mmCIF file of C-alpha atoms in Angstrom:
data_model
loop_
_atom_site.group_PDB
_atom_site.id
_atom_site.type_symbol
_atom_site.label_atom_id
_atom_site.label_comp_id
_atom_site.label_asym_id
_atom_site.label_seq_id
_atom_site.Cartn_x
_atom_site.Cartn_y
_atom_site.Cartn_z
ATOM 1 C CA UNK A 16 86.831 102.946 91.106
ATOM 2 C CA UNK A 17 87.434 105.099 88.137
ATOM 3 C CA UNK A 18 85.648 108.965 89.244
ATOM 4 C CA UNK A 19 83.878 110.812 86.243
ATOM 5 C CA UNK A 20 82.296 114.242 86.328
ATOM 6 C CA UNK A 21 79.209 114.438 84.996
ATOM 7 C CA UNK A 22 78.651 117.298 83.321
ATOM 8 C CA UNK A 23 75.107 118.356 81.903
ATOM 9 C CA UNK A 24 75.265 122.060 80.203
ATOM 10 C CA UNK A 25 72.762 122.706 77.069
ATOM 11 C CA UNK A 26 75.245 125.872 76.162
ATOM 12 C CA UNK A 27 77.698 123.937 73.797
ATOM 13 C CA UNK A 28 81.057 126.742 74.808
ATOM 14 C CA UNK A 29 79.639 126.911 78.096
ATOM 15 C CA UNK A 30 80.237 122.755 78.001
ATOM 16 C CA UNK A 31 83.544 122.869 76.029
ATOM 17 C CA UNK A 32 85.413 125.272 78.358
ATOM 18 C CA UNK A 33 84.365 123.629 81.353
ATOM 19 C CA UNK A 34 85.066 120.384 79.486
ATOM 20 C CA UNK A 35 88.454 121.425 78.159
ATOM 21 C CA UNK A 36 88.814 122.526 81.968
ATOM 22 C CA UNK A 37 87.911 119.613 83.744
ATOM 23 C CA UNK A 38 90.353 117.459 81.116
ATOM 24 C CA UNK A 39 93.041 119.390 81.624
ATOM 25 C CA UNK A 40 92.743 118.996 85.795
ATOM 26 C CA UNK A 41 93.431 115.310 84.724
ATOM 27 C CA UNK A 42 89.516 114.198 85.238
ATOM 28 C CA UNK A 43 87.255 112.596 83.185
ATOM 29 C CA UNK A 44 84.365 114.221 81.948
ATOM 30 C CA UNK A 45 81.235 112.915 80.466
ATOM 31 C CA UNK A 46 79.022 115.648 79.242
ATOM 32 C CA UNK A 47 75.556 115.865 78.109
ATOM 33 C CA UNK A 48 72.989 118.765 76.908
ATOM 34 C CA UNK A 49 70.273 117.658 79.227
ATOM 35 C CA UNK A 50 68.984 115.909 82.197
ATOM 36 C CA UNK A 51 66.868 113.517 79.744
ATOM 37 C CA UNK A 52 70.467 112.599 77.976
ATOM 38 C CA UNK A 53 72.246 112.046 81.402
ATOM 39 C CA UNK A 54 69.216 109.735 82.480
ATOM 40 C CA UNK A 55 69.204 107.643 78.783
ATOM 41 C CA UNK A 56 73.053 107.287 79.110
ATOM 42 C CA UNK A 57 72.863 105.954 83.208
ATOM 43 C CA UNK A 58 69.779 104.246 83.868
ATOM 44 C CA UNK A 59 71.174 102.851 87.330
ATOM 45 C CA UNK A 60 72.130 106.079 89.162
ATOM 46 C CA UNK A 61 73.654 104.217 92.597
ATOM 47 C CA UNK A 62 76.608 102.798 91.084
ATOM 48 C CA UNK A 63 77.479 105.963 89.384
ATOM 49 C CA UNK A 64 81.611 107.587 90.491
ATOM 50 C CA UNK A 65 82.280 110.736 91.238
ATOM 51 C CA UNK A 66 80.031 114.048 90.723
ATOM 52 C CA UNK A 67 77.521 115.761 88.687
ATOM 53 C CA UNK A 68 78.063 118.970 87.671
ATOM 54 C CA UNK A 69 74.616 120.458 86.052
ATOM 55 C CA UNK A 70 73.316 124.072 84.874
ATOM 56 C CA UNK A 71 69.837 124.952 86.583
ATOM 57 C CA UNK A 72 68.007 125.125 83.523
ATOM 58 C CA UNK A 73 68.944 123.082 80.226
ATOM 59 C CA UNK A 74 66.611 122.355 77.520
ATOM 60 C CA UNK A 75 63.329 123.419 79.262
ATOM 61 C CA UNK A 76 64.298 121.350 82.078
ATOM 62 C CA UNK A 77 65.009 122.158 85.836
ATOM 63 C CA UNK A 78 67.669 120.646 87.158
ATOM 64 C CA UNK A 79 66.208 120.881 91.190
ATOM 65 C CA UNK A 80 63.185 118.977 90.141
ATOM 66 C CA UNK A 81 65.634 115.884 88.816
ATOM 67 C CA UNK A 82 67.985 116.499 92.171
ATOM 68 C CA UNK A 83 64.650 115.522 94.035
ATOM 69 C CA UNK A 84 63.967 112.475 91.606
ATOM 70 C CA UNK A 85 67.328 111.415 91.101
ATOM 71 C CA UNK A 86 68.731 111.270 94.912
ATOM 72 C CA UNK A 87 65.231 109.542 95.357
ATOM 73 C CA UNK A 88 66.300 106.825 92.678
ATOM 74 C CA UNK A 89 69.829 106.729 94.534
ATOM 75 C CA UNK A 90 71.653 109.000 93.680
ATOM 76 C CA UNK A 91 74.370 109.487 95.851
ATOM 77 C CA UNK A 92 77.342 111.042 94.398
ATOM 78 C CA UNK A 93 77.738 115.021 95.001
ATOM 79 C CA UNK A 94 75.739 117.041 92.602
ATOM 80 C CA UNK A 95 77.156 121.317 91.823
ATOM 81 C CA UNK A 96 74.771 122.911 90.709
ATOM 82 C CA UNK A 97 75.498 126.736 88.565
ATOM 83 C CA UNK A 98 73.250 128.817 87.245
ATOM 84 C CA UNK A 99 73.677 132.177 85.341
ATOM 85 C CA UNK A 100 70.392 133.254 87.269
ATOM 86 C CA UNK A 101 71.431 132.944 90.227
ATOM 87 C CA UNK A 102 69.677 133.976 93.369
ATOM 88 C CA UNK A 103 69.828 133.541 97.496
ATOM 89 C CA UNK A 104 66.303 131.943 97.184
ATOM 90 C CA UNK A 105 67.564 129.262 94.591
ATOM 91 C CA UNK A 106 70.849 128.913 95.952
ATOM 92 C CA UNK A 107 69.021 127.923 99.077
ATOM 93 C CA UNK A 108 66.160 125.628 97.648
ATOM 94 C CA UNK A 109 68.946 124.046 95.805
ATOM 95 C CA UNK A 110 71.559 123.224 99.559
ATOM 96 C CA UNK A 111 67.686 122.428 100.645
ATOM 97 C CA UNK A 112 67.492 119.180 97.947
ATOM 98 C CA UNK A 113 70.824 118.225 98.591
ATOM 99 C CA UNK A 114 73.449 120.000 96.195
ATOM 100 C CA UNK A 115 77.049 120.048 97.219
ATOM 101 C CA UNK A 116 77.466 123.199 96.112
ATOM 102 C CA UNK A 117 76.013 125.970 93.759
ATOM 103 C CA UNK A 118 78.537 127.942 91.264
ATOM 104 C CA UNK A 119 77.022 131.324 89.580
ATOM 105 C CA UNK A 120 77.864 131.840 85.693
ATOM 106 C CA UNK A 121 80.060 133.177 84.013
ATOM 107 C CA UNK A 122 81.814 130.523 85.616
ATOM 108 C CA UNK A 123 85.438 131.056 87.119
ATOM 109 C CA UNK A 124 87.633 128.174 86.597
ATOM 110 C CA UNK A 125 89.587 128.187 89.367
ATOM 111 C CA UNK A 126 86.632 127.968 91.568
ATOM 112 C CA UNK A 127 85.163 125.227 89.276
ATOM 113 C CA UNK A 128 88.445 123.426 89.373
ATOM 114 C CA UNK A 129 88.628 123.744 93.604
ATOM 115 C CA UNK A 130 84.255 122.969 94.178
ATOM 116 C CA UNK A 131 85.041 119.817 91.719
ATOM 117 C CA UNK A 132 87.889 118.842 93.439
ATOM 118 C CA UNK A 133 86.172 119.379 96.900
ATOM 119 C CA UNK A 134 83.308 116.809 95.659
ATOM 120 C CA UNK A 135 85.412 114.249 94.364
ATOM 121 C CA UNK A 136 87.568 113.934 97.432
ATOM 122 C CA UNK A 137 83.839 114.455 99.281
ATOM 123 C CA UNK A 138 82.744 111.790 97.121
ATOM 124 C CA UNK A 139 85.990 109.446 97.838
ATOM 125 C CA UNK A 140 85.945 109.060 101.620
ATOM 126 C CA UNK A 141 82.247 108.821 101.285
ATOM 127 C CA UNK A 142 82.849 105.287 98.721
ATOM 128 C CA UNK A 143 85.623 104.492 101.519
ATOM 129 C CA UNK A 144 83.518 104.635 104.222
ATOM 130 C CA UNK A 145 80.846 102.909 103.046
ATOM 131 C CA UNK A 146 83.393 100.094 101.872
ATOM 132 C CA UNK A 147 84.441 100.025 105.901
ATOM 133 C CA UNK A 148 81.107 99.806 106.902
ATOM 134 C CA UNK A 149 80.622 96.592 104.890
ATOM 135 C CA UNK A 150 83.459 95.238 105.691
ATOM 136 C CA UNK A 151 82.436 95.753 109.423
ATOM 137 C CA UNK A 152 79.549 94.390 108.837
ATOM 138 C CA UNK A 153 80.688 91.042 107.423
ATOM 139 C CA UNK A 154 83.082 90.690 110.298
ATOM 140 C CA UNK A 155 80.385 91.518 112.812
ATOM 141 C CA UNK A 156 78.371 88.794 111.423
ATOM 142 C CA UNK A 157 80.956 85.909 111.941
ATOM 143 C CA UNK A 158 81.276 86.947 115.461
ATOM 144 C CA UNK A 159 77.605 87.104 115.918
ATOM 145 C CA UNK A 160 75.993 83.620 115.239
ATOM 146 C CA UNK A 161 72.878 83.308 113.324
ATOM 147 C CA UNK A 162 70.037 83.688 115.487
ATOM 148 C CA UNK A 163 71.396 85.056 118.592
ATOM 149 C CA UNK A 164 71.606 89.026 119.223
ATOM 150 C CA UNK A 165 74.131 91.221 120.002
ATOM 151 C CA UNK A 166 75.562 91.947 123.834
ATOM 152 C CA UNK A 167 75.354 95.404 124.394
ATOM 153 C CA UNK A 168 75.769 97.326 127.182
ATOM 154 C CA UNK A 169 72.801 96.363 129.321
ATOM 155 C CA UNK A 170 74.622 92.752 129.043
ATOM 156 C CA UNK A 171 77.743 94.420 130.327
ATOM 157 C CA UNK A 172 75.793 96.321 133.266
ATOM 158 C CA UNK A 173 74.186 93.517 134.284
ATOM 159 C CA UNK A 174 77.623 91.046 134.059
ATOM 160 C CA UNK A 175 76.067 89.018 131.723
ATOM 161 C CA UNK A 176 78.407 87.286 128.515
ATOM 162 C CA UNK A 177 78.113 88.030 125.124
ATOM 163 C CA UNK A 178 78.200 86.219 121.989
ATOM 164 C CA UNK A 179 81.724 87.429 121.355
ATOM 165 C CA UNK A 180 84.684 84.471 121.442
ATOM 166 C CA UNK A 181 86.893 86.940 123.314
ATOM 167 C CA UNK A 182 84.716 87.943 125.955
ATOM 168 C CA UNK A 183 84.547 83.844 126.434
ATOM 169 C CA UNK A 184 88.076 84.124 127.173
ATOM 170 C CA UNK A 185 87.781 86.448 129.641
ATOM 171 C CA UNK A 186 84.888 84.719 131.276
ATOM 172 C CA UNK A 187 85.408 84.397 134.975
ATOM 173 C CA UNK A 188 83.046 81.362 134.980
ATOM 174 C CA UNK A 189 85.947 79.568 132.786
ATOM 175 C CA UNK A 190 87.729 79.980 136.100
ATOM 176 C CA UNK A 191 90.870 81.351 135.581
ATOM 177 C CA UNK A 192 92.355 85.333 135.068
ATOM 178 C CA UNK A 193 92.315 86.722 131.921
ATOM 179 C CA UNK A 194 96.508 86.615 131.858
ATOM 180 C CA UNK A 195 96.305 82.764 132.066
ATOM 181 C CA UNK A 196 94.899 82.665 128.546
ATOM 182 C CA UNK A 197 97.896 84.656 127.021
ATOM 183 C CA UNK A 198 100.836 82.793 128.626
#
Protein backbone atom coordinates (compact mmCIF):
# COMPACT_ATOMS: atom_id res chain seq x y z
CA UNK A 1 0.00 0.00 0.00
CA UNK A 2 1.25 3.18 -1.47
CA UNK A 3 2.44 5.57 2.02
CA UNK A 4 1.67 9.42 1.65
CA UNK A 5 2.57 12.15 4.10
CA UNK A 6 0.08 14.28 4.87
CA UNK A 7 1.10 17.45 5.26
CA UNK A 8 -1.23 20.36 6.60
CA UNK A 9 0.85 23.84 6.98
CA UNK A 10 -1.24 27.27 6.35
CA UNK A 11 2.44 29.04 5.82
CA UNK A 12 2.72 28.50 1.95
CA UNK A 13 7.20 28.44 2.17
CA UNK A 14 6.81 26.84 5.35
CA UNK A 15 4.70 24.00 3.08
CA UNK A 16 6.96 24.22 -0.03
CA UNK A 17 10.29 23.54 1.74
CA UNK A 18 9.02 20.83 3.69
CA UNK A 19 7.23 19.74 0.51
CA UNK A 20 10.24 20.10 -1.76
CA UNK A 21 11.88 18.11 1.28
CA UNK A 22 9.72 15.36 1.71
CA UNK A 23 9.80 14.86 -2.45
CA UNK A 24 13.14 14.81 -2.63
CA UNK A 25 13.43 11.85 0.34
CA UNK A 26 11.50 9.94 -2.47
CA UNK A 27 7.90 10.27 -0.53
CA UNK A 28 4.81 11.43 -1.53
CA UNK A 29 3.36 14.34 -0.15
CA UNK A 30 -0.12 15.62 -0.14
CA UNK A 31 -0.36 19.00 1.39
CA UNK A 32 -3.10 21.14 2.52
CA UNK A 33 -3.51 24.74 4.33
CA UNK A 34 -5.86 23.44 6.93
CA UNK A 35 -7.39 20.77 8.95
CA UNK A 36 -10.93 21.63 7.23
CA UNK A 37 -9.04 20.94 3.64
CA UNK A 38 -7.39 17.64 4.90
CA UNK A 39 -10.95 16.50 6.23
CA UNK A 40 -12.91 17.64 2.64
CA UNK A 41 -10.10 15.81 0.67
CA UNK A 42 -10.33 12.26 3.10
CA UNK A 43 -13.63 11.81 4.44
CA UNK A 44 -12.78 8.08 5.55
CA UNK A 45 -9.74 8.59 7.82
CA UNK A 46 -9.09 4.53 8.63
CA UNK A 47 -7.96 3.57 5.33
CA UNK A 48 -5.65 6.45 5.09
CA UNK A 49 -1.28 5.28 4.43
CA UNK A 50 1.30 6.58 6.04
CA UNK A 51 1.51 9.87 8.36
CA UNK A 52 0.26 13.25 9.01
CA UNK A 53 2.46 15.82 9.45
CA UNK A 54 0.43 19.10 10.79
CA UNK A 55 1.43 22.70 12.27
CA UNK A 56 -0.40 23.36 15.74
CA UNK A 57 -2.25 26.19 14.59
CA UNK A 58 -3.38 26.75 10.81
CA UNK A 59 -6.11 28.94 9.78
CA UNK A 60 -7.67 29.62 13.24
CA UNK A 61 -7.68 26.04 13.81
CA UNK A 62 -5.96 23.78 16.49
CA UNK A 63 -4.60 20.96 15.35
CA UNK A 64 -4.85 18.92 19.12
CA UNK A 65 -8.53 19.47 19.10
CA UNK A 66 -8.79 17.49 15.46
CA UNK A 67 -5.99 14.79 16.89
CA UNK A 68 -8.82 14.09 19.55
CA UNK A 69 -11.65 14.00 16.79
CA UNK A 70 -9.81 12.45 14.17
CA UNK A 71 -8.13 9.29 16.09
CA UNK A 72 -11.80 9.13 17.48
CA UNK A 73 -13.13 8.79 13.76
CA UNK A 74 -10.14 6.22 13.18
CA UNK A 75 -7.50 7.61 12.63
CA UNK A 76 -4.72 5.49 12.97
CA UNK A 77 -1.74 6.41 11.06
CA UNK A 78 1.11 8.44 13.08
CA UNK A 79 0.38 12.08 13.34
CA UNK A 80 3.95 14.86 13.97
CA UNK A 81 2.89 17.50 15.16
CA UNK A 82 5.41 21.15 14.97
CA UNK A 83 4.72 24.19 16.16
CA UNK A 84 6.76 27.50 16.09
CA UNK A 85 5.24 28.07 19.70
CA UNK A 86 6.39 25.51 21.13
CA UNK A 87 6.24 24.68 24.78
CA UNK A 88 6.83 21.57 27.46
CA UNK A 89 3.09 22.01 28.38
CA UNK A 90 1.94 21.57 24.64
CA UNK A 91 4.50 19.25 23.71
CA UNK A 92 3.05 17.16 26.47
CA UNK A 93 -0.81 17.66 25.92
CA UNK A 94 0.03 16.88 22.41
CA UNK A 95 2.21 12.89 23.34
CA UNK A 96 -1.06 13.02 25.81
CA UNK A 97 -3.69 12.81 22.51
CA UNK A 98 -1.59 10.57 20.77
CA UNK A 99 1.08 12.39 18.47
CA UNK A 100 4.07 10.44 17.32
CA UNK A 101 6.12 13.08 17.73
CA UNK A 102 6.27 16.98 18.07
CA UNK A 103 8.97 19.03 15.84
CA UNK A 104 9.58 22.89 16.97
CA UNK A 105 9.84 25.55 13.97
CA UNK A 106 12.04 26.76 12.21
CA UNK A 107 12.06 23.33 11.23
CA UNK A 108 15.44 21.37 10.62
CA UNK A 109 15.27 19.07 7.78
CA UNK A 110 17.28 16.52 8.74
CA UNK A 111 15.27 15.95 11.78
CA UNK A 112 12.05 16.24 9.67
CA UNK A 113 13.48 13.84 7.19
CA UNK A 114 14.58 11.13 10.27
CA UNK A 115 10.85 11.81 12.64
CA UNK A 116 9.08 11.14 9.04
CA UNK A 117 10.98 8.34 8.32
CA UNK A 118 10.61 6.97 11.95
CA UNK A 119 6.61 7.16 11.42
CA UNK A 120 6.43 5.63 8.21
CA UNK A 121 8.45 2.59 9.13
CA UNK A 122 6.23 3.01 12.66
CA UNK A 123 3.36 3.13 10.49
CA UNK A 124 4.55 -0.03 8.22
CA UNK A 125 4.97 -2.81 10.78
CA UNK A 126 1.92 -1.42 12.39
CA UNK A 127 -0.25 -2.19 8.63
CA UNK A 128 1.90 -5.58 8.80
CA UNK A 129 0.86 -6.56 11.92
CA UNK A 130 -2.47 -5.93 11.71
CA UNK A 131 -2.45 -7.87 8.25
CA UNK A 132 -0.96 -11.00 10.55
CA UNK A 133 -3.47 -10.62 12.93
CA UNK A 134 -6.18 -11.17 10.29
CA UNK A 135 -4.68 -13.60 8.75
CA UNK A 136 -4.48 -15.42 12.20
CA UNK A 137 -7.64 -14.88 12.69
CA UNK A 138 -9.07 -16.50 9.55
CA UNK A 139 -6.93 -19.52 10.19
CA UNK A 140 -8.04 -19.71 13.79
CA UNK A 141 -11.51 -19.82 12.63
CA UNK A 142 -11.20 -22.96 10.32
CA UNK A 143 -9.68 -24.77 13.15
CA UNK A 144 -12.32 -23.66 15.49
CA UNK A 145 -15.82 -24.88 14.28
CA UNK A 146 -18.76 -22.68 14.41
CA UNK A 147 -20.32 -22.88 17.64
CA UNK A 148 -17.87 -24.57 19.77
CA UNK A 149 -15.16 -22.50 21.91
CA UNK A 150 -11.73 -22.51 22.12
CA UNK A 151 -9.50 -25.13 24.44
CA UNK A 152 -7.44 -23.20 26.52
CA UNK A 153 -5.43 -23.98 29.17
CA UNK A 154 -7.92 -24.98 31.84
CA UNK A 155 -8.78 -27.78 29.04
CA UNK A 156 -5.13 -28.68 29.06
CA UNK A 157 -4.93 -28.74 33.06
CA UNK A 158 -7.70 -30.66 33.37
CA UNK A 159 -6.61 -33.34 30.27
CA UNK A 160 -9.48 -32.52 28.50
CA UNK A 161 -9.32 -32.32 24.18
CA UNK A 162 -9.70 -29.45 22.24
CA UNK A 163 -11.31 -28.54 19.12
CA UNK A 164 -7.97 -28.59 17.35
CA UNK A 165 -7.50 -31.62 14.50
CA UNK A 166 -3.94 -32.07 15.80
CA UNK A 167 -4.53 -32.42 19.30
CA UNK A 168 -7.08 -35.34 17.87
CA UNK A 169 -4.06 -36.91 16.66
CA UNK A 170 -2.42 -36.97 19.64
CA UNK A 171 -5.41 -38.15 21.56
CA UNK A 172 -4.54 -41.04 23.79
CA UNK A 173 -8.21 -42.16 23.67
CA UNK A 174 -7.48 -42.88 19.74
CA UNK A 175 -5.26 -45.48 21.36
CA UNK A 176 -2.09 -45.37 19.95
CA UNK A 177 1.40 -42.98 20.60
CA UNK A 178 1.65 -39.95 18.99
CA UNK A 179 4.80 -41.47 16.68
CA UNK A 180 2.32 -44.03 15.19
CA UNK A 181 0.54 -41.22 13.37
CA UNK A 182 3.79 -39.98 11.59
CA UNK A 183 5.20 -43.32 10.34
Amino acid sequence: MQQYIYLIEQDGPVREVAGQALHAAGWQCRSYTSASQFRLANPQLTPLCGCVLADVRHAGEYALIHLEEWRAQGLIIPVILMSRHATVGLCRQAFRQGAFDFLPKPLEMNILLDTVGDALEHQRRGHLHQRRRQDLRGKLALLTPPGKGRAGPDHVRQGQQGNCPVSDAFSPHRGGAPGEYFQ
